[in-house]
Coordinates of C-alpha atoms in Angstrom, one line a residue:
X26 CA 4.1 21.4 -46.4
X27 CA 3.6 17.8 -45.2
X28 CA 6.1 18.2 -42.8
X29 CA 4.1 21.0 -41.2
X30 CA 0.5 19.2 -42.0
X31 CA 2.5 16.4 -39.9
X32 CA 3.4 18.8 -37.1
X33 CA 0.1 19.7 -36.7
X34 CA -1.4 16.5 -36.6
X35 CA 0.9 15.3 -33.6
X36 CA -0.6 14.6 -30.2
X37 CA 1.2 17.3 -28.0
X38 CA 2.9 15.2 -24.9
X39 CA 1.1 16.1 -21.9
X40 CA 2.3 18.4 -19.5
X41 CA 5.1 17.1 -16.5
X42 CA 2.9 16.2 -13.2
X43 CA 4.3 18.6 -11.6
X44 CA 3.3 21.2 -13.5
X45 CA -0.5 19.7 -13.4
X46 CA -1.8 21.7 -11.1
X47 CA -5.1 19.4 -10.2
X48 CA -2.9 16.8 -9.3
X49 CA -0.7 18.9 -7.6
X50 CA -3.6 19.8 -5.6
X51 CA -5.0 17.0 -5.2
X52 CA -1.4 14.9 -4.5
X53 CA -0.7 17.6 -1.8
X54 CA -4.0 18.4 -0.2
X55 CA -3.6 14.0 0.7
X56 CA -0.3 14.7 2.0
X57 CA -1.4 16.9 4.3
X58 CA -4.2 15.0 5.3
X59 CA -2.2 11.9 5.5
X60 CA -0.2 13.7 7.9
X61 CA -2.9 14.5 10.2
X62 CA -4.2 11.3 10.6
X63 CA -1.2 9.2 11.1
X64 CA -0.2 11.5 13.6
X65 CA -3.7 10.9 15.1
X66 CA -3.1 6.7 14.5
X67 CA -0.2 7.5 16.9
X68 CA -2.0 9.3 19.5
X69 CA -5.4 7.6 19.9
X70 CA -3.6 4.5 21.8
X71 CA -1.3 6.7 23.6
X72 CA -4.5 8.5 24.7
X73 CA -7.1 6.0 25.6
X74 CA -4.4 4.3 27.7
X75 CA -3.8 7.6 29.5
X76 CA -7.6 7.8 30.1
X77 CA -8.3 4.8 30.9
X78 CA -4.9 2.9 31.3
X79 CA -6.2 -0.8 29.7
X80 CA -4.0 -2.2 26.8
X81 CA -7.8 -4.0 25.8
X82 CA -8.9 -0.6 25.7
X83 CA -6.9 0.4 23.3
X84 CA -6.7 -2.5 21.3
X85 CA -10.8 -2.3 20.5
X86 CA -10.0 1.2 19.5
X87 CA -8.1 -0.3 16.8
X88 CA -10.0 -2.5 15.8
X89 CA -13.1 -0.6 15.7
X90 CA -11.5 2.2 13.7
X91 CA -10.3 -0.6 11.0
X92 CA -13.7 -2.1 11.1
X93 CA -15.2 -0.7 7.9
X94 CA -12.3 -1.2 5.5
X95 CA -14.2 -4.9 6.0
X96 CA -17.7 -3.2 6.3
X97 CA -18.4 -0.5 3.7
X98 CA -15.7 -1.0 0.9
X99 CA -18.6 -2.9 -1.7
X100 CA -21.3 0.0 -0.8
X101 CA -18.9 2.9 -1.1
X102 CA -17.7 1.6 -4.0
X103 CA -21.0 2.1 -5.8
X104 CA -21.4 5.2 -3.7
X105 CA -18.1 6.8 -5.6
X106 CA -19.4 5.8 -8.9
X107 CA -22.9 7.1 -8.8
X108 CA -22.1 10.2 -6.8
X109 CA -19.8 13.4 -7.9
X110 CA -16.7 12.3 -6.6
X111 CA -15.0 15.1 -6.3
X112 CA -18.2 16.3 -3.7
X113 CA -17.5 13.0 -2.0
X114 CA -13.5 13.8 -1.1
X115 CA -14.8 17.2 0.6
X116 CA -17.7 15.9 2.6
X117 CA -15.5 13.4 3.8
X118 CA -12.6 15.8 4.6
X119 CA -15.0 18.3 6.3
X120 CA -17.3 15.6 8.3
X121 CA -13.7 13.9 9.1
X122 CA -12.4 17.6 10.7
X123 CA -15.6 18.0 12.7
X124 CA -15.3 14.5 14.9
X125 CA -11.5 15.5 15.2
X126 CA -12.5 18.8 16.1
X127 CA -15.2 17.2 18.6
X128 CA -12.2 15.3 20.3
X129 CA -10.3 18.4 20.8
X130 CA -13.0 20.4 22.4
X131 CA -13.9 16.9 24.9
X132 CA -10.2 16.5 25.6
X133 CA -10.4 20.8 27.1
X134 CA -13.8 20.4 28.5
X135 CA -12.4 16.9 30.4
X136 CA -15.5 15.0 29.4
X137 CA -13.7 12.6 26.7
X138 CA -15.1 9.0 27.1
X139 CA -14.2 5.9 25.6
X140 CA -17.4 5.8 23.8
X141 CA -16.9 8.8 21.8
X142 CA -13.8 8.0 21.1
X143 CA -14.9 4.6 19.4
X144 CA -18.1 6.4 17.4
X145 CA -15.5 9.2 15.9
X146 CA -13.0 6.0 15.4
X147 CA -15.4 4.1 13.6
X148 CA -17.1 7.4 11.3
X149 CA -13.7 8.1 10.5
X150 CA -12.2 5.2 9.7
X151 CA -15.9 5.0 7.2
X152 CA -15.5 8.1 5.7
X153 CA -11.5 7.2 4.8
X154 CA -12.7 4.1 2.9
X155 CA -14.5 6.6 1.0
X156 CA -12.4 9.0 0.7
X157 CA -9.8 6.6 -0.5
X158 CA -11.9 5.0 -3.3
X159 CA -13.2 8.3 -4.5
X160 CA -9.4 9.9 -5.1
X161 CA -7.8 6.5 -6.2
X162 CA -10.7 5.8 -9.0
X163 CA -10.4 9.8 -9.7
X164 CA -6.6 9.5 -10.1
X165 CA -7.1 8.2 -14.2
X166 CA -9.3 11.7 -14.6
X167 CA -7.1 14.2 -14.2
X168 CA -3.5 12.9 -15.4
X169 CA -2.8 11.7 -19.1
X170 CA -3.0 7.8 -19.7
X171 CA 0.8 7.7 -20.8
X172 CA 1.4 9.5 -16.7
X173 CA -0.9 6.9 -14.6
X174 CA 1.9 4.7 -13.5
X175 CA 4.0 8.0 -12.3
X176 CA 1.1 9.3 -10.6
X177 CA 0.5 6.3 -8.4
X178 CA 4.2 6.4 -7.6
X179 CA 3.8 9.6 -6.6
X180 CA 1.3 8.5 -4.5
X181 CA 2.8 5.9 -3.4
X182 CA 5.5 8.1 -2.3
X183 CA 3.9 10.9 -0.5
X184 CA 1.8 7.9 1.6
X185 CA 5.2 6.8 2.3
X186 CA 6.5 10.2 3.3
X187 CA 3.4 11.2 5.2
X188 CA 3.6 7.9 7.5
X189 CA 7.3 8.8 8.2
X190 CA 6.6 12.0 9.5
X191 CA 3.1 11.2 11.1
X192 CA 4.3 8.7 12.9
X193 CA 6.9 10.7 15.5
X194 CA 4.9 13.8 15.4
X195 CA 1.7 11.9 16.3
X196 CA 4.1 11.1 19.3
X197 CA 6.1 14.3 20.1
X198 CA 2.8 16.3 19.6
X199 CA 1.0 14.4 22.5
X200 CA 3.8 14.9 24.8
X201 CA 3.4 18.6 24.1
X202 CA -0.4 18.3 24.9
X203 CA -3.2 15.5 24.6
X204 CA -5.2 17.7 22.3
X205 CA -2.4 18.6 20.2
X206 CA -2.4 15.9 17.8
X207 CA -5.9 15.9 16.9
X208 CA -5.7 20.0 16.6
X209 CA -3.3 19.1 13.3
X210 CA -5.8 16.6 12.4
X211 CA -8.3 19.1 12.0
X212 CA -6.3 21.9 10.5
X213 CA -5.3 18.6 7.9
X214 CA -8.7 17.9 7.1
X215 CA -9.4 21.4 6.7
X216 CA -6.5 22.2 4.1
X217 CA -7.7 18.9 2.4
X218 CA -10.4 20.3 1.6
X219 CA -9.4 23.9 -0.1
X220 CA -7.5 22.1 -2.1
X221 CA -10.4 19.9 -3.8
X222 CA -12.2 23.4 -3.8
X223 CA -9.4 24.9 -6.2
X224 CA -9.3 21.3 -8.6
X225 CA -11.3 22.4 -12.0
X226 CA -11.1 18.9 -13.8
X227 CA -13.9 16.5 -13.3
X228 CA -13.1 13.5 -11.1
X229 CA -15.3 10.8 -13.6
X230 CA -15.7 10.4 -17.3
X231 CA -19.2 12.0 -18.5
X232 CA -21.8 9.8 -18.9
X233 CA -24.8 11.1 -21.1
X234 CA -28.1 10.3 -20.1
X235 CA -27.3 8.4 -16.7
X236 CA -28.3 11.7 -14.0
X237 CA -31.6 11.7 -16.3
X238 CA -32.2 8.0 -15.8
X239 CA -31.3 7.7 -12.3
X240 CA -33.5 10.4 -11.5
X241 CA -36.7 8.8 -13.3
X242 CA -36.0 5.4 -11.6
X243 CA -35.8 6.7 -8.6
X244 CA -39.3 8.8 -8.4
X245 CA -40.7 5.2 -10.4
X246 CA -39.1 2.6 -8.4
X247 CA -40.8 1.1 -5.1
X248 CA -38.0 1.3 -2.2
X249 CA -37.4 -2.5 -2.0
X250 CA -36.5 -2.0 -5.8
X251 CA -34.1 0.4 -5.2
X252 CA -32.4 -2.0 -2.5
X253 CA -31.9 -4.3 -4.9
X254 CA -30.5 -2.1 -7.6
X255 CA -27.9 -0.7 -5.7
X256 CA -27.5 -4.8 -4.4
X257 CA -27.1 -6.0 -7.8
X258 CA -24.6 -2.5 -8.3
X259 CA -22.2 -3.3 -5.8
X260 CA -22.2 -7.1 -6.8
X261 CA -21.4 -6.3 -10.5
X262 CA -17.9 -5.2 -8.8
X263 CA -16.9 -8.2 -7.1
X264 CA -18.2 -10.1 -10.4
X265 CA -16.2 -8.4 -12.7
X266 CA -13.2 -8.7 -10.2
X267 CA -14.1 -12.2 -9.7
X268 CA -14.2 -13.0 -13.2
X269 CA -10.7 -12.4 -14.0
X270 CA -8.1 -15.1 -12.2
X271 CA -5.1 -13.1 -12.5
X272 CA -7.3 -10.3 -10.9
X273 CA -8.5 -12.3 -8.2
X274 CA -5.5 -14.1 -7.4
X275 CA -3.6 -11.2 -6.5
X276 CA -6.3 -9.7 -4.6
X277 CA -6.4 -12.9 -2.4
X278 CA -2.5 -12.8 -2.0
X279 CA -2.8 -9.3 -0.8
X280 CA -5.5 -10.5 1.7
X281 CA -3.4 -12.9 2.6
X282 CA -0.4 -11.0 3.1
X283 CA -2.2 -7.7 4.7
X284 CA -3.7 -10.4 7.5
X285 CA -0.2 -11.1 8.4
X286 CA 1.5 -7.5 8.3
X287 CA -1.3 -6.1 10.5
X288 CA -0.7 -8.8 13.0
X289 CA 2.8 -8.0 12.4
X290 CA 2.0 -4.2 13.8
X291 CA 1.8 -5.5 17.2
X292 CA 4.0 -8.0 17.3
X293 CA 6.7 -6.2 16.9
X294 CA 6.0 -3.2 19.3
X295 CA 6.1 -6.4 21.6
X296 CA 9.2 -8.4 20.5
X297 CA 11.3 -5.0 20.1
X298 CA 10.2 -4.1 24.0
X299 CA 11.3 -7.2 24.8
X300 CA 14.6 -6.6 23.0
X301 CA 15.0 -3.3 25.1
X302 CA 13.8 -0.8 22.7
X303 CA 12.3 2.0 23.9
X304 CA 9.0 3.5 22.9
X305 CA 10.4 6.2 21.2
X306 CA 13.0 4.1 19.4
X307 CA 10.1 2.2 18.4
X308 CA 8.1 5.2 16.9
X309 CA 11.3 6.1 15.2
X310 CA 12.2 2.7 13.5
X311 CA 8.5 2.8 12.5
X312 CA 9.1 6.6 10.9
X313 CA 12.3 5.1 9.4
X314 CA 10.6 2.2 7.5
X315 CA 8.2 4.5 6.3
X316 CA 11.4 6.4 5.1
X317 CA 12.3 3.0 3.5
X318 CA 9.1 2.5 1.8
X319 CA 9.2 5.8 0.5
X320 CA 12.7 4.8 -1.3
X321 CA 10.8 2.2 -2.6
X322 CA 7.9 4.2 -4.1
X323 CA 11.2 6.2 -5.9
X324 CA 12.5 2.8 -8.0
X325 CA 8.7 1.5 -8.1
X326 CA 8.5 3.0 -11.7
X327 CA 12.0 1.1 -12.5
X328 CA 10.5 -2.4 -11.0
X329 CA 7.6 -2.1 -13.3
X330 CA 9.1 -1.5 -16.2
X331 CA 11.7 -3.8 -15.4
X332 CA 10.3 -6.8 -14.3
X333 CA 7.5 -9.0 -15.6
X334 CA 4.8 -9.2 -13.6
X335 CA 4.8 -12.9 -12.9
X336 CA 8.9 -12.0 -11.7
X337 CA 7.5 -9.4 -9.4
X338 CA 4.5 -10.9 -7.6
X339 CA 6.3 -14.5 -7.2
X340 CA 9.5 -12.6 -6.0
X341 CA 7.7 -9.8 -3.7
X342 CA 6.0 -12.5 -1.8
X343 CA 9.5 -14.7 -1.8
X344 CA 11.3 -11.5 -0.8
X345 CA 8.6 -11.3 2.5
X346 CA 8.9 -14.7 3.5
X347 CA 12.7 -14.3 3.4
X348 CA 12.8 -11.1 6.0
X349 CA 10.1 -13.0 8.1
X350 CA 12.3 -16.0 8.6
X351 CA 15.0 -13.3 9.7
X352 CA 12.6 -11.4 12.2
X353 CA 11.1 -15.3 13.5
X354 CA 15.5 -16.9 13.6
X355 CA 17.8 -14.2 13.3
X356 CA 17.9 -13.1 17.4
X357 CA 18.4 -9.6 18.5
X358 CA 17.4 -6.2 17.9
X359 CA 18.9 -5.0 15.0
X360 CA 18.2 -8.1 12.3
X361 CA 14.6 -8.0 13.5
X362 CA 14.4 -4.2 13.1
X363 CA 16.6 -4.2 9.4
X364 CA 14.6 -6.9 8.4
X365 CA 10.9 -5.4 9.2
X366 CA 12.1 -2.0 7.7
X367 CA 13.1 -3.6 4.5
X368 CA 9.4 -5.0 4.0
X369 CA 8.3 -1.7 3.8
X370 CA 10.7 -1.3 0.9
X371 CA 9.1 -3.8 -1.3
X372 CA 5.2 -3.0 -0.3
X373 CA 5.3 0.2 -3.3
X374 CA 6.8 -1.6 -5.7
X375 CA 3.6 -4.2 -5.9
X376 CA 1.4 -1.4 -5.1
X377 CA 2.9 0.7 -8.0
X378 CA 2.7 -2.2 -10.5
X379 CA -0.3 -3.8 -9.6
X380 CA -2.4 -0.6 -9.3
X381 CA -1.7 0.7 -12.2
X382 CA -2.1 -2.3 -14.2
X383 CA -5.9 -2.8 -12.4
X384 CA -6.8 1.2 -12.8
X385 CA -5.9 0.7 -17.0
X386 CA -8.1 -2.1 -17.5
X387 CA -10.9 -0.8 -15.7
X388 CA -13.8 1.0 -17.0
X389 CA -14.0 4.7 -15.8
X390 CA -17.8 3.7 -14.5
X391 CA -16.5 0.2 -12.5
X392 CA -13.2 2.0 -10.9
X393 CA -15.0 2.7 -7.8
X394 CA -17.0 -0.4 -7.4
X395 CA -13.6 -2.5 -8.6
X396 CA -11.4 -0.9 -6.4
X397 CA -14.2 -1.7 -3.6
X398 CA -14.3 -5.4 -4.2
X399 CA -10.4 -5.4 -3.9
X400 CA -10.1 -3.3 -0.9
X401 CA -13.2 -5.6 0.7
X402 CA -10.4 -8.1 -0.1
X403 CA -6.9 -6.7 1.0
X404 CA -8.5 -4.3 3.6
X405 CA -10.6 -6.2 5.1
X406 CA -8.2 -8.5 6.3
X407 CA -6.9 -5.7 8.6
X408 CA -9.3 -5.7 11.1
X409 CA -8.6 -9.8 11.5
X410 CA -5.1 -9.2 11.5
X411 CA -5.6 -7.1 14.8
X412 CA -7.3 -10.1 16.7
X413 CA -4.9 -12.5 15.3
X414 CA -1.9 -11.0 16.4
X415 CA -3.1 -10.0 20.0
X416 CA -4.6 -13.8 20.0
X417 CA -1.2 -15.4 18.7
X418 CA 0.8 -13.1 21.4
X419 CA -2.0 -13.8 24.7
X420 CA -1.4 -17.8 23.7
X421 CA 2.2 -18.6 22.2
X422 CA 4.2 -15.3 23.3
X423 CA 6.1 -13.3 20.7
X424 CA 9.1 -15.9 19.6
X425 CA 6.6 -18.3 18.7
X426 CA 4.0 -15.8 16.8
X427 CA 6.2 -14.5 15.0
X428 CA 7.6 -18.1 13.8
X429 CA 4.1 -19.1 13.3
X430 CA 3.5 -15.7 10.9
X431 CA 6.9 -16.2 8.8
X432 CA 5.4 -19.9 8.4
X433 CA 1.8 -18.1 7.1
X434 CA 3.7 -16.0 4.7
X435 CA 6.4 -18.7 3.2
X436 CA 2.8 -20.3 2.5
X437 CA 1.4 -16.9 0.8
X438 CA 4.9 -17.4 -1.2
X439 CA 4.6 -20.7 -2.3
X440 CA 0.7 -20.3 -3.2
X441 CA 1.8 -17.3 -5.7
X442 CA 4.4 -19.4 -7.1
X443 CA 2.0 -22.3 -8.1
X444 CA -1.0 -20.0 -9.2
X445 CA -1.2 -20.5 -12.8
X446 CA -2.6 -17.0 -13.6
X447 CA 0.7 -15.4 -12.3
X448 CA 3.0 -17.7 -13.9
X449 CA 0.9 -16.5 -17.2
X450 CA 1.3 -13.0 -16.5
X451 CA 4.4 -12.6 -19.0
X452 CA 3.9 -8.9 -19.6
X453 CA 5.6 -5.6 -18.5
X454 CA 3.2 -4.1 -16.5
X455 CA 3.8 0.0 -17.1
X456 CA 5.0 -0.8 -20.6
X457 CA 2.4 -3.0 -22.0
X458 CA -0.7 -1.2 -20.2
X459 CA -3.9 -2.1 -21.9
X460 CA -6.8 -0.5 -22.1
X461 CA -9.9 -0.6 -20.1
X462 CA -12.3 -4.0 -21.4
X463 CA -16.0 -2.9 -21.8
X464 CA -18.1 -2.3 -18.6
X465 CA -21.0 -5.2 -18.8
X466 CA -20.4 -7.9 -16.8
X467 CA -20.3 -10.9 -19.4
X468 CA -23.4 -13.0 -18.9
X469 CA -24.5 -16.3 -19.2
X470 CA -25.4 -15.9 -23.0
X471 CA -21.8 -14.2 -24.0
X472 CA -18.5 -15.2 -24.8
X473 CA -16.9 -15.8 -21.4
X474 CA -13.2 -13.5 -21.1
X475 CA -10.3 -16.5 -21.9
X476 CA -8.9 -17.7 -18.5
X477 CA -6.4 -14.5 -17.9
X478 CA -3.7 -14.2 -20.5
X479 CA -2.5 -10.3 -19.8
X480 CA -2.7 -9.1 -23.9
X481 CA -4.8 -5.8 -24.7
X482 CA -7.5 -8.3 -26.2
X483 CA -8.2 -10.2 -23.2
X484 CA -7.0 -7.7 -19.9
X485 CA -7.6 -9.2 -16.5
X486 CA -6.7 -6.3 -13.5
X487 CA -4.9 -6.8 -11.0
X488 CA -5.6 -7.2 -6.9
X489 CA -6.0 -4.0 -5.1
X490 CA -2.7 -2.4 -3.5
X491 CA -1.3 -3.6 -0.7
X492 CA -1.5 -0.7 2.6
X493 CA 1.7 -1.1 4.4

């Protein structure tokens, strides 16, 4: 009888992901749209320089559609967690499918300018740093705790997956037809979107009382003191972010590191041109590292439980600066090619780790605004990245930019091997997941949180992931 009173007492182990059919919705409905708009990434250069046939052209493309990753990421982060995410992912897939769609029907009427090719560059590019946010902070909501680590492998793995097969069919698709690639975008969007219409869990933790509230405030409140609410809203992100060294460490190396890899981008298009690669042996070593990046999101779960997590920022960043001395000294095609495809390898692991040791720790109500304040951090390096790199290659050439970006990161390598707060970071990440520490920001009058030591008691998040 106590055996069965036992038996029925026992938490039943949650369901395999793959038989969780949210996240299998939701994990494939990305993939699709991932898909879609890599293969759009490809084409939008390829097409502004058929248009208009200026590199700069094409270049402030780029940088215009990475402009709000630097931008929005603090407002859409309060945005995603005072708004029904769930609503948020499908507005954004459908608005996103209407400016491809407007591209496609410019492209067949012949009236495409540059101009409205930079306004559906830059609302895209805004409503994917909501998007993002809103399915990342959503992610804890609809698998079991015990799962979260697996899930953002998963992730990890179909981002990886999606940029390998994006990235030639953006390419092949355009040769077929300028059109082409953003008709897939649109279908991607579309599909996106019936998959978040067939998702029955809730995207957010209930929280009583708080639709009530907001509503009164808002009919009470004079305009300027809404402003400031929603100010103080998305600062209490960045505070509680801010607040945590190991948190904000990490976040600053992956700023520091993203600045580098998006310079990188170009760069290498350059040096492997001027190593005789093709462009279409270019678009295929890209596809291939995304390959290799998607092996990495495979043994991510391994690393994590593995590894410490002092052992795997120090030795990620080490590990970069190592492959960027070979792409900067090692001469020829093939070491700089091995060595940038390996990067890729090592991006999921930190992304794995990291993630989900920042999305445990977090309160369900802060996810959105924390993952904001990170992003603001890693992402919005991107955009500076661009400039740098076109910069370093108009004044030194490619040789010496790339010398002068493996100097930048053996820098980023050394900094995380003398931060105190990852030396201190003893624990196993996926093993030793905490849980999330209480939502108010500690004030003046409270017990500040002790410096960053990783236990249960005192949990300090880590940076955001790392988009490579």
């Amino acid at each position: 009888m106590s055996r069965v009173a036992g038996d029925a007492g026992a938490v039943p182990e949650p369901p395999p992901l793959r038989r969780n059919r949210d996240f299998m919705l939701l994990w494939s409905g990305s993939a699709v749209a991932i898909i879609g708009s890599t293969a759009s990434t490809v084409a939008y250069p390829l097409l502004i320089l058929a248009v208009t046939g200026s590199p700069s052209a094409a270049g402030l493309v780029g940088f215009v559609v990475l402009l709000p990753a630097l931008l929005f990421q603090l407002p859409a982060g309060v945005l995603v967690d005072s708004w029904n995410r769930k609503r948020v992912m499908m507005w954004c897939d459908g608005l996103r499918a209407a400016g491809a769609a407007s591209v496609v029907l410019a492209l067949l009427a012949g009236q495409l300018r540059l101009a409205h090719v930079m306004v559906v560059g830059f609302v895209e590019g805004t409503l994917t740093v909501l998007n993002g946010l809103a399915s990342t902070a959503a992610v804890p909501n609809v698998v079991h705790r015990s799962q979260l680590s697996a899930a953002l492998a998963g992730n990890e793995a179909r981002g990886r997956a999606a940029t390998m097969i994006g990235t030639p069919l953006g390419g092949v698709l355009f040769g077929l037809g300028r059109a082409v690639p953003f008709v897939l975008e649109t279908v991607a969007y579309l599909v996106s979107l019936a998959t978040l219409l067939g998702i029955r869990k809730d995207f957010q933790a209930g929280r009583p009382g708080e639709p009530a509230r907001a509503e009164a405030g808002a009919a009470a409140d004079s305009r300027r003191t809404r402003v400031l609410r929603q100010a103080g809203r998305m600062a209490e992100g960045l505070t509680w972010l801010w607040r945590r060294p190991l948190l904000r460490t990490t976040a600053l190396l992956v700023a520091g590191s993203n600045l580098l890899f998006r310079a990188l981008f170009l760069v290498m298009i350059v040096l492997l041109a001027e190593e005789g690669a093709r462009p279409a042996a270019i678009g295929l070593l890209i596809g291939v590292a995304g390959g290799c990046g998607m092996l990495g999101s495979l043994v991510a779960g391994w690393f994590g439980r593995t590894l410490r997590m002092n052992a795997l920022v120090i030795g990620a960043n080490w590990v970069w600066a190592l492959l960027m001395c070979v792409l900067a000294f090692g001469g020829g095609l093939w070491p700089a090619a091995i060595a940038y495809t390996a990067m890729w390898f090592v991006g999921p692991i930190w992304n794995v780790a990291v993630g989900s040791y920042q999305l445990a720790v977090t309160p369900d109500e802060l996810r959105g605004r924390v993952l904001s304040a990170s992003s603001l951090l890693a992402n919005g390096a991107l955009p500076l990245g661009a400039l740098i790199g076109g910069l370093l290659l108009d004044g030194l050439g490619v040789r010496a930019a790339v010398a002068v970006l493996a100097g930048w990161m053996v820098l980023m390598a050394l900094a995380a091997t003398l931060a105190r707060p990852v030396r201190r970071a003893t624990m196993t990440v996926i093993t030793d997941l905490p849980g999330p520490v209480p939502a108010e920001i500690p004030a003046a009058s409270k017990t500040p949180p002790p410096s960053d030591a990783p236990t249960p008691s005192a949990p300090a998040s880590a940076a955001a992931v790392d988009p490579r």
